[in-house]
XYZ file of C-alpha atoms in Angstrom:
198
model
C 99.971 95.744 115.548
C 102.001 97.395 118.337
C 100.856 94.722 120.802
C 101.964 91.987 118.395
C 105.398 93.611 118.140
C 105.658 93.800 121.942
C 104.692 90.127 122.288
C 107.340 89.270 119.663
C 110.018 91.195 121.618
C 108.991 89.470 124.869
C 109.293 86.078 123.132
C 112.744 86.955 121.764
C 113.949 87.983 125.232
C 113.204 84.415 126.404
C 114.208 82.589 123.186
C 117.312 80.522 124.110
C 118.430 80.258 120.465
C 118.178 84.027 119.886
C 120.006 84.754 123.155
C 122.700 82.166 122.319
C 123.166 83.840 118.914
C 123.606 87.233 120.615
C 126.207 85.765 122.999
C 128.043 84.122 120.059
C 127.942 87.365 118.071
C 129.381 89.272 121.026
C 132.322 86.854 121.311
C 132.981 86.932 117.534
C 132.635 90.698 117.340
C 135.301 91.237 120.038
C 137.607 88.424 118.888
C 137.571 89.673 115.283
C 137.344 93.370 116.250
C 134.511 93.421 113.689
C 132.550 96.651 113.349
C 130.043 94.991 110.994
C 129.305 92.360 113.662
C 129.232 95.160 116.241
C 126.320 96.709 114.335
C 124.543 93.326 114.129
C 124.994 92.964 117.876
C 123.745 96.509 118.464
C 120.609 95.827 116.373
C 119.912 92.587 118.276
C 120.415 94.292 121.655
C 118.093 97.138 120.644
C 115.395 94.631 119.578
C 115.387 92.959 122.994
C 115.703 96.331 124.759
C 118.999 95.456 126.474
C 120.167 97.652 129.364
C 121.477 101.063 128.306
C 125.007 100.386 129.579
C 125.285 97.270 127.347
C 124.124 99.255 124.317
C 126.544 102.099 125.153
C 129.388 99.590 125.527
C 128.757 98.203 122.003
C 128.450 101.707 120.584
C 131.760 102.727 122.199
C 133.414 99.579 120.788
C 132.107 100.465 117.289
C 133.228 104.112 117.382
C 136.663 103.439 118.925
C 137.454 100.675 116.437
C 136.187 102.782 113.541
C 138.542 105.659 114.373
C 141.465 103.253 114.879
C 140.736 101.814 111.448
C 140.410 105.279 109.916
C 143.834 106.216 111.320
C 145.275 103.039 109.785
C 143.663 103.774 106.396
C 145.077 107.302 106.431
C 148.579 106.179 107.372
C 148.478 103.462 104.650
C 146.978 105.944 102.114
C 144.060 103.562 101.534
C 140.356 104.202 100.877
C 137.207 102.641 102.274
C 135.818 100.145 99.768
C 132.051 100.523 100.124
C 131.445 97.054 98.636
C 133.346 95.513 101.551
C 131.189 94.942 104.680
C 133.845 95.896 107.237
C 134.859 99.092 105.392
C 131.196 100.063 104.943
C 130.468 99.526 108.667
C 133.583 101.539 109.596
C 132.638 104.473 107.349
C 129.063 104.317 108.679
C 130.287 104.569 112.303
C 132.498 107.562 111.480
C 129.660 109.207 109.533
C 127.155 108.689 112.373
C 129.690 110.260 114.750
C 130.036 113.264 112.400
C 126.231 113.644 112.205
C 126.084 113.558 116.008
C 128.768 116.282 116.178
C 126.827 118.387 113.647
C 123.549 117.992 115.544
C 125.346 119.012 118.761
C 126.640 122.183 117.044
C 130.291 121.055 116.996
C 130.747 122.547 113.541
C 134.542 122.299 113.429
C 134.516 118.603 114.410
C 131.667 117.746 112.025
C 133.254 119.563 109.076
C 136.630 117.872 109.602
C 135.080 114.395 109.766
C 132.911 114.969 106.675
C 136.014 116.128 104.779
C 138.019 113.101 105.950
C 135.173 110.842 104.758
C 135.104 112.666 101.416
C 138.844 111.966 101.177
C 138.717 108.282 102.249
C 135.466 106.863 100.794
C 135.945 105.170 97.428
C 132.485 105.990 96.031
C 131.819 109.051 93.828
C 128.211 109.716 94.937
C 129.119 109.476 98.617
C 132.201 111.649 98.099
C 129.958 114.389 96.657
C 127.455 113.889 99.483
C 130.199 114.254 102.122
C 131.417 117.437 100.406
C 127.843 118.804 100.526
C 127.660 117.955 104.252
C 130.971 119.766 104.896
C 129.975 122.765 102.752
C 126.642 123.041 104.584
C 128.520 123.224 107.907
C 130.965 125.793 106.482
C 128.104 127.927 105.129
C 126.765 128.198 108.673
C 123.685 126.006 108.225
C 122.481 124.343 111.400
C 121.875 120.611 111.340
C 118.113 121.307 111.364
C 118.451 123.653 108.331
C 120.459 121.010 106.538
C 117.824 118.300 107.106
C 114.793 120.545 106.486
C 116.040 122.482 103.446
C 118.738 120.452 101.712
C 117.916 116.783 102.235
C 115.253 114.801 100.401
C 114.382 111.949 102.759
C 111.564 110.720 100.503
C 114.121 109.586 97.916
C 115.927 107.224 100.316
C 115.990 103.601 99.175
C 115.810 101.561 102.392
C 117.172 98.487 100.602
C 120.347 100.313 99.616
C 123.229 99.168 101.877
C 124.402 102.808 101.765
C 121.040 104.160 103.012
C 122.698 105.059 106.341
C 124.417 107.928 104.519
C 122.427 111.005 103.494
C 122.972 111.204 99.731
C 119.626 112.436 98.342
C 119.072 116.163 98.206
C 116.200 118.547 97.451
C 117.925 119.552 94.196
C 120.222 117.627 91.827
C 123.617 117.004 93.430
C 125.446 119.093 90.806
C 123.192 122.118 91.570
C 123.787 121.785 95.306
C 127.546 121.555 94.720
C 127.358 124.711 92.545
C 125.479 126.582 95.277
C 128.309 125.817 97.683
C 131.101 126.650 95.199
C 132.781 129.098 97.605
C 132.745 126.684 100.567
C 133.883 123.776 98.385
C 136.855 125.787 97.134
C 137.858 126.426 100.777
C 137.250 122.776 101.681
C 139.447 121.574 98.812
C 142.225 123.918 99.931
C 141.965 122.449 103.455
C 142.085 118.916 102.049
C 145.131 119.782 99.930
C 146.942 121.016 103.064
C 145.870 117.866 104.908
C 147.176 115.589 102.120
C 150.486 117.464 102.020
C 150.906 117.139 105.790
C 150.462 113.343 105.684
């Protein structure tokens, strides 16, 4: 099976139509400043095992544009509509950046981004999930603790467009939120101050 996959990748690397589609996607992605197309481009580049600097360049484009868009949403007092492809891709990029911060033990940065996502995502389940992420950081859990003890990866539906976000937990969401009541109270106070300062 692995050999078949490798042969398939080798064929794609030489497939003029596939390569032309990647080139077209790259042009569109930059012209439209599209994060959703940036992710499509990233996936295609990863499939053909593009050079690391090309992959890093796309990733940087995605993250920079996502934070620019977040700043715009905040200044316009708008939310991310998770049914809209561009908003979903933007929130995903910000979330992945927060997860990276958490895994690298930047607890302050991770907590702030999770709280901002809680504040800006227009989706009740994801809002709760982001609050749980932030509360886990505030309670002093490491990223590994969070994944091993709080998250239920077996419940992830891979066909869900929101599957990039951790939103399934080892206990019902309401129970997890209750466990973190103290941290959530603090988080809500921080958010209130943030909203007032806007």
